[in-house]
Amino acid sequence: MGNNPLGTFLPLILLVVVFYFLLIRPQRKRQQEQLQMQNTLTPGARVMTTTGLFGTVVGLQDEDVILEIAPGVETRWVKAAIGRVVTPVDGADADETDAAQSVAQEGVRDDAHEDIQKDKGEQVTETSEDGGAKDSSTKQS
């Protein structure tokens, strides 16, 4: 039986082909999409940086982006630091705000009720959703 050089290198060739299609090609596609997104930024776009900072694009200068991160607070970033453009969902902000306010009000109402029971000398029963555990770090004694 002779050693076939093609049979010896075939597993190595298959390994390179598999790496190309599973790792290299998808990574290049993601890089191209990221670069295209960064090059099509326009003022007024809401973005998130790669570090997780949210801001609004207010200006573009060469390879830099000027982001407004709070009213009147502008910072300069390299375009490569922009991770993604955030597209707000219609009505999502209002719904999230309403939900957060109702949860906060419910927590205040429960704490006030508990304080009234303690003042009257009544026993306080734990009925919270987290198994009765209360966070005492925010309560004053």
JSON list of C-alpha atoms in Angstrom, two decimals:
[
{"chain": "A", "resi": 1, "resn": "MET", "atom": "CA", "xyz": [0.00, 0.00, 0.00]},
{"chain": "A", "resi": 2, "resn": "GLY", "atom": "CA", "xyz": [1.42, 3.33, -1.04]},
{"chain": "A", "resi": 3, "resn": "ASN", "atom": "CA", "xyz": [1.12, 6.53, 0.85]},
{"chain": "A", "resi": 4, "resn": "ASN", "atom": "CA", "xyz": [-1.08, 8.91, -1.07]},
{"chain": "A", "resi": 5, "resn": "PRO", "atom": "CA", "xyz": [0.01, 12.54, -0.42]},
{"chain": "A", "resi": 6, "resn": "LEU", "atom": "CA", "xyz": [-3.53, 13.76, -1.07]},
{"chain": "A", "resi": 7, "resn": "GLY", "atom": "CA", "xyz": [-4.89, 11.44, 1.62]},
{"chain": "A", "resi": 8, "resn": "THR", "atom": "CA", "xyz": [-2.36, 12.77, 4.09]},
{"chain": "A", "resi": 9, "resn": "PHE", "atom": "CA", "xyz": [-3.24, 16.42, 3.54]},
{"chain": "A", "resi": 10, "resn": "LEU", "atom": "CA", "xyz": [-6.99, 15.98, 3.00]},
{"chain": "A", "resi": 11, "resn": "PRO", "atom": "CA", "xyz": [-7.94, 16.27, 6.71]},
{"chain": "A", "resi": 12, "resn": "LEU", "atom": "CA", "xyz": [-5.82, 19.42, 7.01]},
{"chain": "A", "resi": 13, "resn": "ILE", "atom": "CA", "xyz": [-7.45, 20.94, 3.92]},
{"chain": "A", "resi": 14, "resn": "LEU", "atom": "CA", "xyz": [-10.93, 20.09, 5.21]},
{"chain": "A", "resi": 15, "resn": "LEU", "atom": "CA", "xyz": [-10.09, 21.68, 8.56]},
{"chain": "A", "resi": 16, "resn": "VAL", "atom": "CA", "xyz": [-9.05, 24.95, 6.86]},
{"chain": "A", "resi": 17, "resn": "VAL", "atom": "CA", "xyz": [-12.25, 24.97, 4.78]},
{"chain": "A", "resi": 18, "resn": "VAL", "atom": "CA", "xyz": [-14.42, 24.36, 7.85]},
{"chain": "A", "resi": 19, "resn": "PHE", "atom": "CA", "xyz": [-12.66, 27.17, 9.77]},
{"chain": "A", "resi": 20, "resn": "TYR", "atom": "CA", "xyz": [-13.18, 29.52, 6.83]},
{"chain": "A", "resi": 21, "resn": "PHE", "atom": "CA", "xyz": [-16.93, 28.91, 6.56]},
{"chain": "A", "resi": 22, "resn": "LEU", "atom": "CA", "xyz": [-17.66, 28.71, 10.29]},
{"chain": "A", "resi": 23, "resn": "LEU", "atom": "CA", "xyz": [-15.37, 31.40, 11.72]},
{"chain": "A", "resi": 24, "resn": "ILE", "atom": "CA", "xyz": [-13.60, 33.66, 9.24]},
{"chain": "A", "resi": 25, "resn": "ARG", "atom": "CA", "xyz": [-16.41, 34.40, 6.79]},
{"chain": "A", "resi": 26, "resn": "PRO", "atom": "CA", "xyz": [-19.11, 35.28, 9.38]},
{"chain": "A", "resi": 27, "resn": "GLN", "atom": "CA", "xyz": [-16.63, 37.47, 11.28]},
{"chain": "A", "resi": 28, "resn": "ARG", "atom": "CA", "xyz": [-15.76, 39.41, 8.12]},
{"chain": "A", "resi": 29, "resn": "LYS", "atom": "CA", "xyz": [-19.46, 39.90, 7.39]},
{"chain": "A", "resi": 30, "resn": "ARG", "atom": "CA", "xyz": [-20.07, 41.29, 10.90]},
{"chain": "A", "resi": 31, "resn": "GLN", "atom": "CA", "xyz": [-17.08, 43.63, 10.56]},
{"chain": "A", "resi": 32, "resn": "GLN", "atom": "CA", "xyz": [-18.35, 44.95, 7.23]},
{"chain": "A", "resi": 33, "resn": "GLU", "atom": "CA", "xyz": [-21.85, 45.52, 8.66]},
{"chain": "A", "resi": 34, "resn": "GLN", "atom": "CA", "xyz": [-20.36, 47.33, 11.67]},
{"chain": "A", "resi": 35, "resn": "LEU", "atom": "CA", "xyz": [-18.21, 49.54, 9.43]},
{"chain": "A", "resi": 36, "resn": "GLN", "atom": "CA", "xyz": [-21.18, 50.34, 7.19]},
{"chain": "A", "resi": 37, "resn": "MET", "atom": "CA", "xyz": [-23.30, 51.28, 10.23]},
{"chain": "A", "resi": 38, "resn": "GLN", "atom": "CA", "xyz": [-20.54, 53.55, 11.55]},
{"chain": "A", "resi": 39, "resn": "ASN", "atom": "CA", "xyz": [-20.14, 55.27, 8.18]},
{"chain": "A", "resi": 40, "resn": "THR", "atom": "CA", "xyz": [-23.88, 55.94, 7.82]},
{"chain": "A", "resi": 41, "resn": "LEU", "atom": "CA", "xyz": [-24.32, 57.68, 11.17]},
{"chain": "A", "resi": 42, "resn": "THR", "atom": "CA", "xyz": [-26.33, 60.90, 10.99]},
{"chain": "A", "resi": 43, "resn": "PRO", "atom": "CA", "xyz": [-27.02, 63.64, 13.53]},
{"chain": "A", "resi": 44, "resn": "GLY", "atom": "CA", "xyz": [-30.04, 62.81, 15.66]},
{"chain": "A", "resi": 45, "resn": "ALA", "atom": "CA", "xyz": [-29.39, 59.06, 15.70]},
{"chain": "A", "resi": 46, "resn": "ARG", "atom": "CA", "xyz": [-29.58, 57.42, 19.14]},
{"chain": "A", "resi": 47, "resn": "VAL", "atom": "CA", "xyz": [-26.55, 55.13, 19.60]},
{"chain": "A", "resi": 48, "resn": "MET", "atom": "CA", "xyz": [-24.89, 52.89, 22.16]},
{"chain": "A", "resi": 49, "resn": "THR", "atom": "CA", "xyz": [-21.10, 52.78, 22.40]},
{"chain": "A", "resi": 50, "resn": "THR", "atom": "CA", "xyz": [-19.16, 49.57, 22.77]},
{"chain": "A", "resi": 51, "resn": "THR", "atom": "CA", "xyz": [-18.81, 50.41, 26.48]},
{"chain": "A", "resi": 52, "resn": "GLY", "atom": "CA", "xyz": [-22.57, 50.67, 26.95]},
{"chain": "A", "resi": 53, "resn": "LEU", "atom": "CA", "xyz": [-22.94, 54.47, 27.03]},
{"chain": "A", "resi": 54, "resn": "PHE", "atom": "CA", "xyz": [-26.10, 55.77, 25.34]},
{"chain": "A", "resi": 55, "resn": "GLY", "atom": "CA", "xyz": [-26.10, 59.08, 23.52]},
{"chain": "A", "resi": 56, "resn": "THR", "atom": "CA", "xyz": [-27.45, 61.05, 20.58]},
{"chain": "A", "resi": 57, "resn": "VAL", "atom": "CA", "xyz": [-25.25, 61.95, 17.63]},
{"chain": "A", "resi": 58, "resn": "VAL", "atom": "CA", "xyz": [-25.06, 65.73, 17.33]},
{"chain": "A", "resi": 59, "resn": "GLY", "atom": "CA", "xyz": [-22.16, 66.05, 14.93]},
{"chain": "A", "resi": 60, "resn": "LEU", "atom": "CA", "xyz": [-19.61, 64.23, 12.79]},
{"chain": "A", "resi": 61, "resn": "GLN", "atom": "CA", "xyz": [-16.01, 65.30, 12.18]},
{"chain": "A", "resi": 62, "resn": "ASP", "atom": "CA", "xyz": [-13.77, 63.08, 10.03]},
{"chain": "A", "resi": 63, "resn": "GLU", "atom": "CA", "xyz": [-13.44, 59.86, 12.06]},
{"chain": "A", "resi": 64, "resn": "ASP", "atom": "CA", "xyz": [-15.01, 61.34, 15.19]},
{"chain": "A", "resi": 65, "resn": "VAL", "atom": "CA", "xyz": [-18.58, 61.44, 16.44]},
{"chain": "A", "resi": 66, "resn": "ILE", "atom": "CA", "xyz": [-19.86, 64.01, 18.91]},
{"chain": "A", "resi": 67, "resn": "LEU", "atom": "CA", "xyz": [-22.42, 62.48, 21.26]},
{"chain": "A", "resi": 68, "resn": "GLU", "atom": "CA", "xyz": [-24.79, 64.28, 23.58]},
{"chain": "A", "resi": 69, "resn": "ILE", "atom": "CA", "xyz": [-25.02, 62.04, 26.63]},
{"chain": "A", "resi": 70, "resn": "ALA", "atom": "CA", "xyz": [-27.13, 64.44, 28.70]},
{"chain": "A", "resi": 71, "resn": "PRO", "atom": "CA", "xyz": [-28.75, 67.78, 27.92]},
{"chain": "A", "resi": 72, "resn": "GLY", "atom": "CA", "xyz": [-25.86, 70.16, 27.26]},
{"chain": "A", "resi": 73, "resn": "VAL", "atom": "CA", "xyz": [-23.15, 67.50, 27.80]},
{"chain": "A", "resi": 74, "resn": "GLU", "atom": "CA", "xyz": [-21.29, 66.58, 24.61]},
{"chain": "A", "resi": 75, "resn": "THR", "atom": "CA", "xyz": [-18.40, 64.15, 24.27]},
{"chain": "A", "resi": 76, "resn": "ARG", "atom": "CA", "xyz": [-16.18, 63.23, 21.33]},
{"chain": "A", "resi": 77, "resn": "TRP", "atom": "CA", "xyz": [-15.82, 59.56, 20.37]},
{"chain": "A", "resi": 78, "resn": "VAL", "atom": "CA", "xyz": [-14.07, 57.67, 17.60]},
{"chain": "A", "resi": 79, "resn": "LYS", "atom": "CA", "xyz": [-16.57, 56.18, 15.14]},
{"chain": "A", "resi": 80, "resn": "ALA", "atom": "CA", "xyz": [-15.19, 52.72, 15.89]},
{"chain": "A", "resi": 81, "resn": "ALA", "atom": "CA", "xyz": [-16.46, 53.09, 19.47]},
{"chain": "A", "resi": 82, "resn": "ILE", "atom": "CA", "xyz": [-20.10, 53.14, 18.29]},
{"chain": "A", "resi": 83, "resn": "GLY", "atom": "CA", "xyz": [-21.46, 49.67, 18.93]},
{"chain": "A", "resi": 84, "resn": "ARG", "atom": "CA", "xyz": [-24.96, 49.97, 17.51]},
{"chain": "A", "resi": 85, "resn": "VAL", "atom": "CA", "xyz": [-27.73, 52.34, 16.58]},
{"chain": "A", "resi": 86, "resn": "VAL", "atom": "CA", "xyz": [-30.62, 52.12, 19.02]},
{"chain": "A", "resi": 87, "resn": "THR", "atom": "CA", "xyz": [-34.02, 52.24, 17.39]},
{"chain": "A", "resi": 88, "resn": "PRO", "atom": "CA", "xyz": [-36.74, 53.07, 19.92]},
{"chain": "A", "resi": 89, "resn": "VAL", "atom": "CA", "xyz": [-39.92, 51.02, 19.76]},
{"chain": "A", "resi": 90, "resn": "ASP", "atom": "CA", "xyz": [-43.07, 53.14, 19.49]},
{"chain": "A", "resi": 91, "resn": "GLY", "atom": "CA", "xyz": [-44.60, 53.55, 22.93]},
{"chain": "A", "resi": 92, "resn": "ALA", "atom": "CA", "xyz": [-42.00, 51.37, 24.67]},
{"chain": "A", "resi": 93, "resn": "ASP", "atom": "CA", "xyz": [-40.46, 54.25, 26.60]},
{"chain": "A", "resi": 94, "resn": "ALA", "atom": "CA", "xyz": [-43.83, 55.39, 27.97]},
{"chain": "A", "resi": 95, "resn": "ASP", "atom": "CA", "xyz": [-44.81, 51.84, 28.93]},
{"chain": "A", "resi": 96, "resn": "GLU", "atom": "CA", "xyz": [-41.48, 51.20, 30.69]},
{"chain": "A", "resi": 97, "resn": "THR", "atom": "CA", "xyz": [-41.71, 54.50, 32.58]},
{"chain": "A", "resi": 98, "resn": "ASP", "atom": "CA", "xyz": [-45.30, 53.79, 33.68]},
{"chain": "A", "resi": 99, "resn": "ALA", "atom": "CA", "xyz": [-44.37, 50.27, 34.80]},
{"chain": "A", "resi": 100, "resn": "ALA", "atom": "CA", "xyz": [-41.34, 51.50, 36.76]},
{"chain": "A", "resi": 101, "resn": "GLN", "atom": "CA", "xyz": [-43.40, 54.20, 38.46]},
{"chain": "A", "resi": 102, "resn": "SER", "atom": "CA", "xyz": [-46.17, 51.79, 39.44]},
{"chain": "A", "resi": 103, "resn": "VAL", "atom": "CA", "xyz": [-43.63, 49.31, 40.88]},
{"chain": "A", "resi": 104, "resn": "ALA", "atom": "CA", "xyz": [-41.95, 52.11, 42.85]},
{"chain": "A", "resi": 105, "resn": "GLN", "atom": "CA", "xyz": [-45.29, 53.36, 44.16]},
{"chain": "A", "resi": 106, "resn": "GLU", "atom": "CA", "xyz": [-46.30, 49.84, 45.17]},
{"chain": "A", "resi": 107, "resn": "GLY", "atom": "CA", "xyz": [-43.04, 49.43, 47.09]},
{"chain": "A", "resi": 108, "resn": "VAL", "atom": "CA", "xyz": [-43.58, 52.76, 48.88]},
{"chain": "A", "resi": 109, "resn": "ARG", "atom": "CA", "xyz": [-47.16, 51.79, 49.70]},
{"chain": "A", "resi": 110, "resn": "ASP", "atom": "CA", "xyz": [-46.04, 48.41, 51.14]},
{"chain": "A", "resi": 111, "resn": "ASP", "atom": "CA", "xyz": [-43.31, 50.04, 53.24]},
{"chain": "A", "resi": 112, "resn": "ALA", "atom": "CA", "xyz": [-45.71, 52.67, 54.57]},
{"chain": "A", "resi": 113, "resn": "HIS", "atom": "CA", "xyz": [-48.25, 49.98, 55.49]},
{"chain": "A", "resi": 114, "resn": "GLU", "atom": "CA", "xyz": [-45.54, 48.01, 57.28]},
{"chain": "A", "resi": 115, "resn": "ASP", "atom": "CA", "xyz": [-44.40, 51.10, 59.21]},
{"chain": "A", "resi": 116, "resn": "ILE", "atom": "CA", "xyz": [-47.98, 51.80, 60.33]},
{"chain": "A", "resi": 117, "resn": "GLN", "atom": "CA", "xyz": [-48.32, 48.21, 61.55]},
{"chain": "A", "resi": 118, "resn": "LYS", "atom": "CA", "xyz": [-45.05, 48.51, 63.52]},
{"chain": "A", "resi": 119, "resn": "ASP", "atom": "CA", "xyz": [-46.20, 51.79, 65.09]},
{"chain": "A", "resi": 120, "resn": "LYS", "atom": "CA", "xyz": [-49.41, 50.12, 66.27]},
{"chain": "A", "resi": 121, "resn": "GLY", "atom": "CA", "xyz": [-47.45, 47.19, 67.66]},
{"chain": "A", "resi": 122, "resn": "GLU", "atom": "CA", "xyz": [-48.96, 44.73, 65.19]},
{"chain": "A", "resi": 123, "resn": "GLN", "atom": "CA", "xyz": [-46.98, 41.81, 63.82]},
{"chain": "A", "resi": 124, "resn": "VAL", "atom": "CA", "xyz": [-45.67, 42.34, 60.27]},
{"chain": "A", "resi": 125, "resn": "THR", "atom": "CA", "xyz": [-46.07, 39.40, 57.91]},
{"chain": "A", "resi": 126, "resn": "GLU", "atom": "CA", "xyz": [-43.77, 39.02, 54.92]},
{"chain": "A", "resi": 127, "resn": "THR", "atom": "CA", "xyz": [-45.65, 38.39, 51.67]},
{"chain": "A", "resi": 128, "resn": "SER", "atom": "CA", "xyz": [-43.28, 39.70, 49.03]},
{"chain": "A", "resi": 129, "resn": "GLU", "atom": "CA", "xyz": [-42.66, 37.85, 45.78]},
{"chain": "A", "resi": 130, "resn": "ASP", "atom": "CA", "xyz": [-39.03, 37.13, 46.63]},
{"chain": "A", "resi": 131, "resn": "GLY", "atom": "CA", "xyz": [-39.89, 34.60, 49.32]},
{"chain": "A", "resi": 132, "resn": "GLY", "atom": "CA", "xyz": [-40.33, 37.01, 52.18]},
{"chain": "A", "resi": 133, "resn": "ALA", "atom": "CA", "xyz": [-36.81, 38.42, 52.05]},
{"chain": "A", "resi": 134, "resn": "LYS", "atom": "CA", "xyz": [-36.73, 42.15, 52.69]},
{"chain": "A", "resi": 135, "resn": "ASP", "atom": "CA", "xyz": [-33.87, 44.45, 51.81]},
{"chain": "A", "resi": 136, "resn": "SER", "atom": "CA", "xyz": [-33.09, 46.28, 54.99]},
{"chain": "A", "resi": 137, "resn": "SER", "atom": "CA", "xyz": [-30.23, 48.27, 53.50]},
{"chain": "A", "resi": 138, "resn": "THR", "atom": "CA", "xyz": [-32.55, 51.13, 52.52]},
{"chain": "A", "resi": 139, "resn": "LYS", "atom": "CA", "xyz": [-34.62, 51.22, 55.70]},
{"chain": "A", "resi": 140, "resn": "GLN", "atom": "CA", "xyz": [-33.88, 53.47, 58.62]},
{"chain": "A", "resi": 141, "resn": "SER", "atom": "CA", "xyz": [-34.29, 52.17, 62.15]}
]
